[in-house]
Amino acid sequence: MSRPERRNILITGASSGLGAGMAREFAARGRNLALAARRVDRLEALRAELLTEHPHITVTLRALDVDRHEDVFTVFREFDEELGGIDRVIVNAGLGKGQPLGTGYFRANAQTANTNFLGALAQSEAALELMRPRNAGHIALISSMSALRGMPRNMTTYAASKAAVASLGEGMRADLADTGIGVSTIYPGFIRSEINEKVENVPFIVDTETGCRALAAAIEREPARAYVPAWPWVPLGFAMKVLPLSVVRRMV
């Protein structure tokens, strides 16, 4: 049974990095886009670029800080009305900052946890309020390979927040298993973006375009879960689950 084409796609955190890269990929596939982020100037520049290259699609924008939870619901409803129905929501907005626990940076760690998990929860709730009455739609949650195990140093809170996102996605899949709504959890490996642009000597990292092309292709398949890019992250994902923590902690 073939899946319906998701014509109208909402992407959060779309002003840069993976969000902007995925917007470019789906625009090239002829999809209409609802793009949300805090930096509206960047969204406007991205829309101009996309419409120049793909003049037959629709690209609509909204300013959105996913930490303002009520705004998430408002913006999602506005997008839905403007495009005549949102078919897919890509829960992408998030933060990558953090510090080792107990070193005086609780505020930064708390902000990462709040944005990455509570922000994802608000987006998922808002998306499902639109999709449940129609019994149709697809939600893709962007987690991380770091979610597979506890991570040391600056990665501890980030990895925990992304593990929470993965657990949220699995719970939603269980709840929606007998409906027309699909839920995918996507685990990106190392893809170059603004979050890691200053980090050097990253193993297996791919450029933004290559990584986002793989992300879009994985999301189109609507799997329960996907490690992206598949090589080397499928075998590494298996290894990360079974290796001793003493080994895993040296992988980052």
XYZ file of C-alpha atoms in Angstrom, residues 82-232:
151
model
C -3.091 29.148 5.375
C -2.008 26.017 3.490
C -5.347 24.231 3.677
C -4.003 21.512 5.967
C -0.581 20.458 7.227
C 0.329 16.924 6.117
C 3.685 16.534 7.869
C 5.380 18.226 10.814
C 9.149 17.972 11.243
C 9.959 18.632 14.902
C 13.441 20.011 14.447
C 13.921 23.138 16.588
C 16.465 22.613 19.354
C 19.614 23.664 21.146
C 23.037 22.041 21.238
C 24.665 23.905 24.087
C 25.524 22.400 27.460
C 28.222 21.943 30.080
C 29.283 19.106 32.400
C 26.903 18.794 35.318
C 28.048 20.347 38.567
C 30.261 22.996 36.945
C 27.977 25.963 37.528
C 26.074 26.002 34.245
C 22.680 24.686 35.304
C 20.902 27.514 33.503
C 22.395 26.528 30.126
C 21.660 22.854 30.687
C 18.102 23.622 31.793
C 17.531 25.732 28.688
C 18.713 22.887 26.470
C 16.471 20.381 28.265
C 13.493 22.719 28.123
C 13.824 23.614 24.445
C 14.703 20.142 23.200
C 12.088 18.187 25.140
C 9.277 20.494 26.255
C 9.512 22.312 22.936
C 9.199 18.976 21.109
C 6.287 18.008 23.344
C 4.460 21.253 22.537
C 5.066 20.771 18.808
C 3.838 17.180 18.954
C 0.709 18.174 20.867
C -0.030 21.001 18.434
C 0.520 18.750 15.416
C -1.710 15.996 16.739
C -4.505 18.437 17.560
C -4.601 19.086 13.817
C -4.093 15.489 12.671
C -6.289 13.460 15.036
C -9.620 14.824 13.739
C -8.516 13.957 10.182
C -6.932 10.632 11.105
C -4.093 11.514 8.736
C -0.617 12.998 8.804
C 3.015 12.328 9.605
C 5.245 13.606 12.401
C 9.037 13.300 12.183
C 10.951 13.994 15.384
C 14.618 14.870 14.984
C 16.505 13.127 17.787
C 20.252 12.330 17.678
C 22.628 9.382 17.637
C 23.744 10.652 21.037
C 20.318 9.649 22.365
C 21.283 5.972 22.244
C 23.518 6.164 25.338
C 24.442 8.536 28.106
C 27.139 10.935 26.933
C 29.928 12.664 28.874
C 30.981 16.281 29.336
C 29.117 18.939 27.337
C 26.923 16.273 25.708
C 25.277 14.930 28.881
C 22.153 17.095 28.952
C 21.824 17.296 25.170
C 21.925 13.506 24.823
C 19.414 13.052 27.649
C 17.027 15.552 26.053
C 17.260 13.795 22.696
C 16.689 10.429 24.382
C 13.511 11.932 25.831
C 12.464 12.999 22.318
C 13.046 9.443 21.065
C 10.967 8.011 23.908
C 8.213 10.519 23.162
C 8.195 9.398 19.542
C 7.925 5.729 20.485
C 5.064 6.443 22.855
C 3.243 8.355 20.145
C 3.742 5.468 17.712
C 2.252 3.059 20.240
C -0.706 5.342 20.834
C -1.338 5.972 17.128
C -0.555 2.498 15.789
C -4.109 1.839 14.624
C -4.665 5.249 13.053
C -3.740 6.957 9.811
C -1.083 9.058 11.547
C 2.556 8.035 11.226
C 5.364 8.923 13.623
C 9.072 8.649 12.774
C 12.065 9.190 15.026
C 15.117 10.294 13.079
C 18.603 9.894 14.571
C 21.075 12.092 12.684
C 24.745 11.293 12.972
C 27.405 13.955 12.541
C 26.131 16.438 9.951
C 27.857 19.789 9.601
C 25.619 22.641 10.799
C 25.800 25.837 12.830
C 25.689 23.811 16.043
C 29.009 22.110 15.266
C 30.613 24.369 12.650
C 33.482 25.277 14.988
C 34.144 21.712 16.117
C 37.145 20.170 14.387
C 38.212 16.554 13.818
C 34.681 15.139 13.949
C 34.678 11.483 12.798
C 32.336 10.444 9.977
C 30.937 13.961 9.555
C 29.216 14.812 6.263
C 28.481 18.212 4.788
C 25.104 19.863 5.327
C 23.777 19.214 1.820
C 24.651 15.505 1.879
C 23.247 15.075 5.368
C 20.000 16.926 4.650
C 19.453 14.980 1.451
C 19.721 11.788 3.504
C 17.397 13.200 6.174
C 14.724 14.116 3.642
C 14.954 10.705 1.966
C 14.601 8.953 5.332
C 11.619 11.091 6.357
C 9.912 10.382 3.027
C 10.010 6.657 3.796
C 8.181 7.308 7.084
C 9.989 4.594 9.068
C 9.459 4.039 12.766
C 13.106 5.033 13.226
C 16.075 5.816 10.998
C 19.788 6.399 11.573
C 21.009 9.028 9.096
C 23.141 8.753 7.021
C 22.696 4.977 7.077
C 26.446 4.457 6.678
C 28.137 4.326 9.094
